[in-house]
mmCIF file with all atom_site columns, N, CA and C in Angstrom:
data_model
loop_
_atom_site.group_PDB
_atom_site.id
_atom_site.type_symbol
_atom_site.label_atom_id
_atom_site.label_alt_id
_atom_site.label_comp_id
_atom_site.label_asym_id
_atom_site.label_entity_id
_atom_site.label_seq_id
_atom_site.pdbx_PDB_ins_code
_atom_site.Cartn_x
_atom_site.Cartn_y
_atom_site.Cartn_z
_atom_site.occupancy
_atom_site.B_iso_or_equiv
_atom_site.pdbx_formal_charge
_atom_site.auth_seq_id
_atom_site.auth_comp_id
_atom_site.auth_asym_id
_atom_site.auth_atom_id
_atom_site.pdbx_PDB_model_num
ATOM 1   N N  . UNK A 1 1  ? 85.186  103.537 50.580 1.00 54.00 ? 1  UNK A N  1
ATOM 2   C CA . UNK A 1 1  ? 85.229  103.550 48.771 1.00 54.00 ? 1  UNK A CA 1
ATOM 3   C C  . UNK A 1 1  ? 85.069  101.861 48.638 1.00 54.00 ? 1  UNK A C  1
ATOM 4   N N  . UNK A 1 2  ? 84.564  101.650 48.327 1.00 75.00 ? 2  UNK A N  1
ATOM 5   C CA . UNK A 1 2  ? 84.791  100.312 47.333 1.00 75.00 ? 2  UNK A CA 1
ATOM 6   C C  . UNK A 1 2  ? 85.535  99.189  47.189 1.00 75.00 ? 2  UNK A C  1
ATOM 7   N N  . UNK A 1 3  ? 85.847  98.275  47.092 1.00 74.00 ? 3  UNK A N  1
ATOM 8   C CA . UNK A 1 3  ? 86.842  97.595  46.721 1.00 74.00 ? 3  UNK A CA 1
ATOM 9   C C  . UNK A 1 3  ? 86.896  97.766  44.507 1.00 74.00 ? 3  UNK A C  1
ATOM 10  N N  . UNK A 1 4  ? 85.897  97.588  44.538 1.00 77.00 ? 4  UNK A N  1
ATOM 11  C CA . UNK A 1 4  ? 85.422  97.628  42.632 1.00 77.00 ? 4  UNK A CA 1
ATOM 12  C C  . UNK A 1 4  ? 85.870  98.406  42.313 1.00 77.00 ? 4  UNK A C  1
ATOM 13  N N  . UNK A 1 5  ? 85.396  99.067  43.508 1.00 81.00 ? 5  UNK A N  1
ATOM 14  C CA . UNK A 1 5  ? 86.132  101.296 42.656 1.00 81.00 ? 5  UNK A CA 1
ATOM 15  C C  . UNK A 1 5  ? 87.348  101.150 42.543 1.00 81.00 ? 5  UNK A C  1
ATOM 16  N N  . UNK A 1 6  ? 87.742  101.034 43.903 1.00 76.00 ? 6  UNK A N  1
ATOM 17  C CA . UNK A 1 6  ? 89.526  101.189 44.129 1.00 76.00 ? 6  UNK A CA 1
ATOM 18  C C  . UNK A 1 6  ? 89.896  100.243 42.865 1.00 76.00 ? 6  UNK A C  1
ATOM 19  N N  . UNK A 1 7  ? 89.106  99.429  42.147 1.00 78.00 ? 7  UNK A N  1
ATOM 20  C CA . UNK A 1 7  ? 89.930  98.457  41.843 1.00 78.00 ? 7  UNK A CA 1
ATOM 21  C C  . UNK A 1 7  ? 90.101  99.024  39.882 1.00 78.00 ? 7  UNK A C  1
ATOM 22  N N  . UNK A 1 8  ? 89.401  99.761  39.838 1.00 84.00 ? 8  UNK A N  1
ATOM 23  C CA . UNK A 1 8  ? 89.043  100.854 38.867 1.00 84.00 ? 8  UNK A CA 1
ATOM 24  C C  . UNK A 1 8  ? 89.625  102.043 38.332 1.00 84.00 ? 8  UNK A C  1
ATOM 25  N N  . UNK A 1 9  ? 89.932  102.287 39.491 1.00 85.00 ? 9  UNK A N  1
ATOM 26  C CA . UNK A 1 9  ? 90.898  103.468 39.371 1.00 85.00 ? 9  UNK A CA 1
ATOM 27  C C  . UNK A 1 9  ? 92.521  103.615 40.026 1.00 85.00 ? 9  UNK A C  1
ATOM 28  N N  . UNK A 1 10 ? 92.758  101.883 40.427 1.00 81.00 ? 10 UNK A N  1
ATOM 29  C CA . UNK A 1 10 ? 94.347  101.840 40.683 1.00 81.00 ? 10 UNK A CA 1
ATOM 30  C C  . UNK A 1 10 ? 94.842  101.065 40.131 1.00 81.00 ? 10 UNK A C  1
ATOM 31  N N  . UNK A 1 11 ? 96.061  101.101 39.750 1.00 85.00 ? 11 UNK A N  1
ATOM 32  C CA . UNK A 1 11 ? 96.359  99.795  38.835 1.00 85.00 ? 11 UNK A CA 1
ATOM 33  C C  . UNK A 1 11 ? 97.628  98.199  39.607 1.00 85.00 ? 11 UNK A C  1
ATOM 34  N N  . UNK A 1 12 ? 97.046  99.031  41.441 1.00 83.00 ? 12 UNK A N  1
ATOM 35  C CA . UNK A 1 12 ? 97.425  97.675  42.133 1.00 83.00 ? 12 UNK A CA 1
ATOM 36  C C  . UNK A 1 12 ? 95.736  97.277  42.533 1.00 83.00 ? 12 UNK A C  1
ATOM 37  N N  . UNK A 1 13 ? 95.147  95.818  42.110 1.00 83.00 ? 13 UNK A N  1
ATOM 38  C CA . UNK A 1 13 ? 94.508  95.409  42.715 1.00 83.00 ? 13 UNK A CA 1
ATOM 39  C C  . UNK A 1 13 ? 94.053  95.082  43.987 1.00 83.00 ? 13 UNK A C  1
ATOM 40  N N  . UNK A 1 14 ? 93.104  95.018  44.606 1.00 81.00 ? 14 UNK A N  1
ATOM 41  C CA . UNK A 1 14 ? 93.219  94.614  46.110 1.00 81.00 ? 14 UNK A CA 1
ATOM 42  C C  . UNK A 1 14 ? 91.615  93.694  46.117 1.00 81.00 ? 14 UNK A C  1
ATOM 43  N N  . UNK A 1 15 ? 92.041  92.370  46.797 1.00 86.00 ? 15 UNK A N  1
ATOM 44  C CA . UNK A 1 15 ? 91.241  91.008  47.911 1.00 86.00 ? 15 UNK A CA 1
ATOM 45  C C  . UNK A 1 15 ? 90.630  91.415  48.729 1.00 86.00 ? 15 UNK A C  1
ATOM 46  N N  . UNK A 1 16 ? 89.583  91.948  49.143 1.00 86.00 ? 16 UNK A N  1
ATOM 47  C CA . UNK A 1 16 ? 89.460  91.942  50.790 1.00 86.00 ? 16 UNK A CA 1
ATOM 48  C C  . UNK A 1 16 ? 88.935  90.613  50.949 1.00 86.00 ? 16 UNK A C  1
ATOM 49  N N  . UNK A 1 17 ? 89.585  90.390  52.439 1.00 91.00 ? 17 UNK A N  1
ATOM 50  C CA . UNK A 1 17 ? 89.690  88.945  53.166 1.00 91.00 ? 17 UNK A CA 1
ATOM 51  C C  . UNK A 1 17 ? 89.633  89.061  54.774 1.00 91.00 ? 17 UNK A C  1
ATOM 52  N N  . UNK A 1 18 ? 88.696  88.541  54.977 1.00 92.00 ? 18 UNK A N  1
ATOM 53  C CA . UNK A 1 18 ? 88.609  88.317  56.424 1.00 92.00 ? 18 UNK A CA 1
ATOM 54  C C  . UNK A 1 18 ? 90.047  87.848  57.798 1.00 92.00 ? 18 UNK A C  1
ATOM 55  N N  . UNK A 1 19 ? 90.008  88.184  58.860 1.00 94.00 ? 19 UNK A N  1
ATOM 56  C CA . UNK A 1 19 ? 90.766  87.334  58.814 1.00 94.00 ? 19 UNK A CA 1
ATOM 57  C C  . UNK A 1 19 ? 91.046  85.915  59.261 1.00 94.00 ? 19 UNK A C  1
ATOM 58  N N  . UNK A 1 20 ? 89.932  85.222  59.383 1.00 96.00 ? 20 UNK A N  1
ATOM 59  C CA . UNK A 1 20 ? 90.422  83.793  58.998 1.00 96.00 ? 20 UNK A CA 1
ATOM 60  C C  . UNK A 1 20 ? 90.439  83.160  57.712 1.00 96.00 ? 20 UNK A C  1
ATOM 61  N N  . UNK A 1 21 ? 90.303  84.315  56.577 1.00 96.00 ? 21 UNK A N  1
ATOM 62  C CA . UNK A 1 21 ? 90.355  83.835  55.047 1.00 96.00 ? 21 UNK A CA 1
ATOM 63  C C  . UNK A 1 21 ? 92.252  84.348  54.986 1.00 96.00 ? 21 UNK A C  1
ATOM 64  N N  . UNK A 1 22 ? 92.632  85.261  55.912 1.00 96.00 ? 22 UNK A N  1
ATOM 65  C CA . UNK A 1 22 ? 93.866  85.502  55.203 1.00 96.00 ? 22 UNK A CA 1
ATOM 66  C C  . UNK A 1 22 ? 94.906  84.533  56.401 1.00 96.00 ? 22 UNK A C  1
ATOM 67  N N  . UNK A 1 23 ? 94.249  83.515  57.638 1.00 97.00 ? 23 UNK A N  1
ATOM 68  C CA . UNK A 1 23 ? 94.976  82.911  58.568 1.00 97.00 ? 23 UNK A CA 1
ATOM 69  C C  . UNK A 1 23 ? 95.556  81.520  57.713 1.00 97.00 ? 23 UNK A C  1
ATOM 70  N N  . UNK A 1 24 ? 94.456  81.295  56.803 1.00 97.00 ? 24 UNK A N  1
ATOM 71  C CA . UNK A 1 24 ? 94.378  80.045  55.777 1.00 97.00 ? 24 UNK A CA 1
ATOM 72  C C  . UNK A 1 24 ? 96.273  79.764  55.024 1.00 97.00 ? 24 UNK A C  1
ATOM 73  N N  . UNK A 1 25 ? 96.776  81.195  54.923 1.00 97.00 ? 25 UNK A N  1
ATOM 74  C CA . UNK A 1 25 ? 97.950  81.555  54.226 1.00 97.00 ? 25 UNK A CA 1
ATOM 75  C C  . UNK A 1 25 ? 99.140  81.507  55.223 1.00 97.00 ? 25 UNK A C  1
ATOM 76  N N  . UNK A 1 26 ? 98.700  81.118  56.278 1.00 97.00 ? 26 UNK A N  1
ATOM 77  C CA . UNK A 1 26 ? 99.201  80.386  57.244 1.00 97.00 ? 26 UNK A CA 1
ATOM 78  C C  . UNK A 1 26 ? 99.758  79.243  58.249 1.00 97.00 ? 26 UNK A C  1
ATOM 79  N N  . UNK A 1 27 ? 98.938  78.287  57.431 1.00 97.00 ? 27 UNK A N  1
ATOM 80  C CA . UNK A 1 27 ? 98.195  76.653  57.646 1.00 97.00 ? 27 UNK A CA 1
ATOM 81  C C  . UNK A 1 27 ? 99.562  75.924  57.879 1.00 97.00 ? 27 UNK A C  1
ATOM 82  N N  . UNK A 1 28 ? 99.865  75.607  58.475 1.00 97.00 ? 28 UNK A N  1
ATOM 83  C CA . UNK A 1 28 ? 100.856 74.675  59.043 1.00 97.00 ? 28 UNK A CA 1
ATOM 84  C C  . UNK A 1 28 ? 102.558 75.461  59.685 1.00 97.00 ? 28 UNK A C  1
ATOM 85  N N  . UNK A 1 29 ? 102.132 76.754  59.115 1.00 97.00 ? 29 UNK A N  1
ATOM 86  C CA . UNK A 1 29 ? 103.437 77.558  59.588 1.00 97.00 ? 29 UNK A CA 1
ATOM 87  C C  . UNK A 1 29 ? 103.448 78.149  61.793 1.00 97.00 ? 29 UNK A C  1
ATOM 88  N N  . UNK A 1 30 ? 104.396 77.885  61.900 1.00 97.00 ? 30 UNK A N  1
ATOM 89  C CA . UNK A 1 30 ? 104.426 78.764  63.136 1.00 97.00 ? 30 UNK A CA 1
ATOM 90  C C  . UNK A 1 30 ? 104.256 80.417  63.448 1.00 97.00 ? 30 UNK A C  1
ATOM 91  N N  . UNK A 1 31 ? 103.299 80.385  63.969 1.00 96.00 ? 31 UNK A N  1
ATOM 92  C CA . UNK A 1 31 ? 103.124 82.495  64.133 1.00 96.00 ? 31 UNK A CA 1
ATOM 93  C C  . UNK A 1 31 ? 104.209 82.608  64.778 1.00 96.00 ? 31 UNK A C  1
ATOM 94  N N  . UNK A 1 32 ? 105.180 83.786  64.455 1.00 94.00 ? 32 UNK A N  1
ATOM 95  C CA . UNK A 1 32 ? 105.773 84.430  64.855 1.00 94.00 ? 32 UNK A CA 1
ATOM 96  C C  . UNK A 1 32 ? 105.280 85.769  66.507 1.00 94.00 ? 32 UNK A C  1
ATOM 97  N N  . UNK A 1 33 ? 104.953 86.341  67.204 1.00 92.00 ? 33 UNK A N  1
ATOM 98  C CA . UNK A 1 33 ? 104.398 87.006  67.987 1.00 92.00 ? 33 UNK A CA 1
ATOM 99  C C  . UNK A 1 33 ? 104.474 88.472  67.068 1.00 92.00 ? 33 UNK A C  1
ATOM 100 N N  . UNK A 1 34 ? 103.960 89.247  67.167 1.00 91.00 ? 34 UNK A N  1
ATOM 101 C CA . UNK A 1 34 ? 101.879 89.099  68.166 1.00 91.00 ? 34 UNK A CA 1
ATOM 102 C C  . UNK A 1 34 ? 101.224 88.346  67.322 1.00 91.00 ? 34 UNK A C  1
ATOM 103 N N  . UNK A 1 35 ? 101.674 87.781  66.355 1.00 94.00 ? 35 UNK A N  1
ATOM 104 C CA . UNK A 1 35 ? 100.698 85.935  65.466 1.00 94.00 ? 35 UNK A CA 1
ATOM 105 C C  . UNK A 1 35 ? 100.756 87.471  64.330 1.00 94.00 ? 35 UNK A C  1
ATOM 106 N N  . UNK A 1 36 ? 98.528  86.993  64.429 1.00 95.00 ? 36 UNK A N  1
ATOM 107 C CA . UNK A 1 36 ? 97.845  87.492  63.095 1.00 95.00 ? 36 UNK A CA 1
ATOM 108 C C  . UNK A 1 36 ? 97.093  88.268  63.500 1.00 95.00 ? 36 UNK A C  1
ATOM 109 N N  . UNK A 1 37 ? 97.957  90.200  63.269 1.00 91.00 ? 37 UNK A N  1
ATOM 110 C CA . UNK A 1 37 ? 96.758  91.286  63.605 1.00 91.00 ? 37 UNK A CA 1
ATOM 111 C C  . UNK A 1 37 ? 96.306  92.158  62.952 1.00 91.00 ? 37 UNK A C  1
ATOM 112 N N  . UNK A 1 38 ? 95.568  93.132  63.226 1.00 87.00 ? 38 UNK A N  1
ATOM 113 C CA . UNK A 1 38 ? 95.790  94.118  62.207 1.00 87.00 ? 38 UNK A CA 1
ATOM 114 C C  . UNK A 1 38 ? 96.990  95.100  62.005 1.00 87.00 ? 38 UNK A C  1
ATOM 115 N N  . UNK A 1 39 ? 96.659  95.157  60.908 1.00 83.00 ? 39 UNK A N  1
ATOM 116 C CA . UNK A 1 39 ? 98.323  96.455  60.532 1.00 83.00 ? 39 UNK A CA 1
ATOM 117 C C  . UNK A 1 39 ? 98.309  97.397  61.707 1.00 83.00 ? 39 UNK A C  1
ATOM 118 N N  . UNK A 1 40 ? 97.553  97.845  62.179 1.00 77.00 ? 40 UNK A N  1
ATOM 119 C CA . UNK A 1 40 ? 97.745  99.459  62.812 1.00 77.00 ? 40 UNK A CA 1
ATOM 120 C C  . UNK A 1 40 ? 98.684  98.508  64.569 1.00 77.00 ? 40 UNK A C  1
ATOM 121 N N  . UNK A 1 41 ? 98.102  96.865  64.833 1.00 79.00 ? 41 UNK A N  1
ATOM 122 C CA . UNK A 1 41 ? 98.367  96.803  65.886 1.00 79.00 ? 41 UNK A CA 1
ATOM 123 C C  . UNK A 1 41 ? 99.730  95.444  66.057 1.00 79.00 ? 41 UNK A C  1
ATOM 124 N N  . UNK A 1 42 ? 100.654 96.207  65.415 1.00 78.00 ? 42 UNK A N  1
ATOM 125 C CA . UNK A 1 42 ? 102.135 94.570  64.824 1.00 78.00 ? 42 UNK A CA 1
ATOM 126 C C  . UNK A 1 42 ? 102.962 95.399  65.619 1.00 78.00 ? 42 UNK A C  1
ATOM 127 N N  . UNK A 1 43 ? 102.892 96.607  66.175 1.00 73.00 ? 43 UNK A N  1
ATOM 128 C CA . UNK A 1 43 ? 103.799 97.548  66.878 1.00 73.00 ? 43 UNK A CA 1
ATOM 129 C C  . UNK A 1 43 ? 105.207 98.384  66.290 1.00 73.00 ? 43 UNK A C  1
ATOM 130 N N  . UNK A 1 44 ? 104.362 98.776  65.623 1.00 68.00 ? 44 UNK A N  1
ATOM 131 C CA . UNK A 1 44 ? 106.219 99.589  64.520 1.00 68.00 ? 44 UNK A CA 1
ATOM 132 C C  . UNK A 1 44 ? 106.652 100.124 65.688 1.00 68.00 ? 44 UNK A C  1
ATOM 133 N N  . UNK A 1 45 ? 107.546 100.729 65.546 1.00 66.00 ? 45 UNK A N  1
ATOM 134 C CA . UNK A 1 45 ? 108.501 101.723 66.449 1.00 66.00 ? 45 UNK A CA 1
ATOM 135 C C  . UNK A 1 45 ? 108.108 102.623 66.328 1.00 66.00 ? 45 UNK A C  1
ATOM 136 N N  . UNK A 1 46 ? 107.166 103.344 65.075 1.00 66.00 ? 46 UNK A N  1
ATOM 137 C CA . UNK A 1 46 ? 107.404 104.816 64.534 1.00 66.00 ? 46 UNK A CA 1
ATOM 138 C C  . UNK A 1 46 ? 105.293 104.678 64.968 1.00 66.00 ? 46 UNK A C  1
ATOM 139 N N  . UNK A 1 47 ? 104.518 105.731 64.874 1.00 64.00 ? 47 UNK A N  1
ATOM 140 C CA . UNK A 1 47 ? 103.629 106.072 64.468 1.00 64.00 ? 47 UNK A CA 1
ATOM 141 C C  . UNK A 1 47 ? 103.237 105.707 62.899 1.00 64.00 ? 47 UNK A C  1
ATOM 142 N N  . UNK A 1 48 ? 102.195 105.223 62.524 1.00 62.00 ? 48 UNK A N  1
ATOM 143 C CA . UNK A 1 48 ? 101.815 105.631 60.851 1.00 62.00 ? 48 UNK A CA 1
ATOM 144 C C  . UNK A 1 48 ? 101.347 107.110 61.204 1.00 62.00 ? 48 UNK A C  1
ATOM 145 N N  . UNK A 1 49 ? 102.075 107.594 60.009 1.00 62.00 ? 49 UNK A N  1
ATOM 146 C CA . UNK A 1 49 ? 101.531 108.631 59.776 1.00 62.00 ? 49 UNK A CA 1
ATOM 147 C C  . UNK A 1 49 ? 100.347 109.332 59.409 1.00 62.00 ? 49 UNK A C  1
ATOM 148 N N  . UNK A 1 50 ? 99.557  110.364 59.237 1.00 59.00 ? 50 UNK A N  1
ATOM 149 C CA . UNK A 1 50 ? 98.219  110.818 59.459 1.00 59.00 ? 50 UNK A CA 1
ATOM 150 C C  . UNK A 1 50 ? 98.404  110.729 57.491 1.00 59.00 ? 50 UNK A C  1
ATOM 151 N N  . UNK A 1 51 ? 99.182  110.979 57.280 1.00 59.00 ? 51 UNK A N  1
ATOM 152 C CA . UNK A 1 51 ? 99.297  111.192 55.384 1.00 59.00 ? 51 UNK A CA 1
ATOM 153 C C  . UNK A 1 51 ? 98.881  110.091 54.557 1.00 59.00 ? 51 UNK A C  1
ATOM 154 N N  . UNK A 1 52 ? 99.341  108.744 55.342 1.00 60.00 ? 52 UNK A N  1
ATOM 155 C CA . UNK A 1 52 ? 98.966  107.712 54.712 1.00 60.00 ? 52 UNK A CA 1
ATOM 156 C C  . UNK A 1 52 ? 97.993  107.020 54.743 1.00 60.00 ? 52 UNK A C  1
ATOM 157 N N  . UNK A 1 53 ? 96.849  107.363 55.449 1.00 59.00 ? 53 UNK A N  1
ATOM 158 C CA . UNK A 1 53 ? 95.583  107.298 55.724 1.00 59.00 ? 53 UNK A CA 1
ATOM 159 C C  . UNK A 1 53 ? 95.529  106.039 56.083 1.00 59.00 ? 53 UNK A C  1
ATOM 160 N N  . UNK A 1 54 ? 93.955  105.857 55.901 1.00 64.00 ? 54 UNK A N  1
ATOM 161 C CA . UNK A 1 54 ? 94.031  103.980 57.000 1.00 64.00 ? 54 UNK A CA 1
ATOM 162 C C  . UNK A 1 54 ? 94.841  103.142 56.243 1.00 64.00 ? 54 UNK A C  1
ATOM 163 N N  . UNK A 1 55 ? 95.296  102.034 57.358 1.00 66.00 ? 55 UNK A N  1
ATOM 164 C CA . UNK A 1 55 ? 95.592  101.205 56.799 1.00 66.00 ? 55 UNK A CA 1
ATOM 165 C C  . UNK A 1 55 ? 94.581  100.127 57.192 1.00 66.00 ? 55 UNK A C  1
ATOM 166 N N  . UNK A 1 56 ? 94.346  99.180  56.212 1.00 78.00 ? 56 UNK A N  1
ATOM 167 C CA . UNK A 1 56 ? 93.301  98.125  56.759 1.00 78.00 ? 56 UNK A CA 1
ATOM 168 C C  . UNK A 1 56 ? 93.114  96.540  56.238 1.00 78.00 ? 56 UNK A C  1
ATOM 169 N N  . UNK A 1 57 ? 93.326  95.855  57.132 1.00 86.00 ? 57 UNK A N  1
ATOM 170 C CA . UNK A 1 57 ? 94.149  94.484  56.665 1.00 86.00 ? 57 UNK A CA 1
ATOM 171 C C  . UNK A 1 57 ? 94.383  93.539  57.783 1.00 86.00 ? 57 UNK A C  1
ATOM 172 N N  . UNK A 1 58 ? 95.628  92.639  57.318 1.00 91.00 ? 58 UNK A N  1
ATOM 173 C CA . UNK A 1 58 ? 96.066  91.827  58.710 1.00 91.00 ? 58 UNK A CA 1
ATOM 174 C C  . UNK A 1 58 ? 97.322  91.768  57.686 1.00 91.00 ? 58 UNK A C  1
ATOM 175 N N  . UNK A 1 59 ? 98.238  91.574  59.371 1.00 90.00 ? 59 UNK A N  1
ATOM 176 C CA . UNK A 1 59 ? 99.923  91.408  58.436 1.00 90.00 ? 59 UNK A CA 1
ATOM 177 C C  . UNK A 1 59 ? 100.073 90.013  60.020 1.00 90.00 ? 59 UNK A C  1
ATOM 178 N N  . UNK A 1 60 ? 101.186 89.895  59.392 1.00 93.00 ? 60 UNK A N  1
ATOM 179 C CA . UNK A 1 60 ? 102.032 88.292  60.446 1.00 93.00 ? 60 UNK A CA 1
ATOM 180 C C  . UNK A 1 60 ? 102.696 87.820  59.576 1.00 93.00 ? 60 UNK A C  1
ATOM 181 N N  . UNK A 1 61 ? 104.298 87.222  60.685 1.00 94.00 ? 61 UNK A N  1
ATOM 182 C CA . UNK A 1 61 ? 105.124 86.730  60.145 1.00 94.00 ? 61 UNK A CA 1
ATOM 183 C C  . UNK A 1 61 ? 104.875 85.094  60.579 1.00 94.00 ? 61 UNK A C  1
ATOM 184 N N  . UNK A 1 62 ? 105.370 84.372  59.057 1.00 96.00 ? 62 UNK A N  1
ATOM 185 C CA . UNK A 1 62 ? 105.207 82.748  59.753 1.00 96.00 ? 62 UNK A CA 1
ATOM 186 C C  . UNK A 1 62 ? 106.461 81.981  59.706 1.00 96.00 ? 62 UNK A C  1
ATOM 187 N N  . UNK A 1 63 ? 106.685 80.941  60.584 1.00 97.00 ? 63 UNK A N  1
ATOM 188 C CA . UNK A 1 63 ? 107.618 80.303  59.982 1.00 97.00 ? 63 UNK A CA 1
ATOM 189 C C  . UNK A 1 63 ? 107.856 78.691  59.684 1.00 97.00 ? 63 UNK A C  1
ATOM 190 N N  . UNK A 1 64 ? 108.144 77.768  59.261 1.00 96.00 ? 64 UNK A N  1
ATOM 191 C CA . UNK A 1 64 ? 108.355 76.339  59.041 1.00 96.00 ? 64 UNK A CA 1
ATOM 192 C C  . UNK A 1 64 ? 108.854 75.766  60.682 1.00 96.00 ? 64 UNK A C  1
ATOM 193 N N  . UNK A 1 65 ? 108.173 75.193  61.323 1.00 93.00 ? 65 UNK A N  1
ATOM 194 C CA . UNK A 1 65 ? 108.520 74.093  62.594 1.00 93.00 ? 65 UNK A CA 1
ATOM 195 C C  . UNK A 1 65 ? 109.735 73.839  62.269 1.00 93.00 ? 65 UNK A C  1
#
C-alpha cells in the first residue's frame, strides 16, 4: 500500500523518508549506539510479533554534545 492510500484510510498520516532525510533530524547531535538504523535492527530485547506486521523506517537516539 502506498502512502497516499494509507493516509486516506488512516487517522495518522505518514511521510516516507530515506535514511539520508531522517539523518538530517540528528544534525549536530551525537548518535547513541547503534546509531540510525532500520527499526528491525535496533536490538530489541524481544522479537517483534508477527501480528504487528512489517515495520518500515529508521530509528535513532541523539544527544546534545
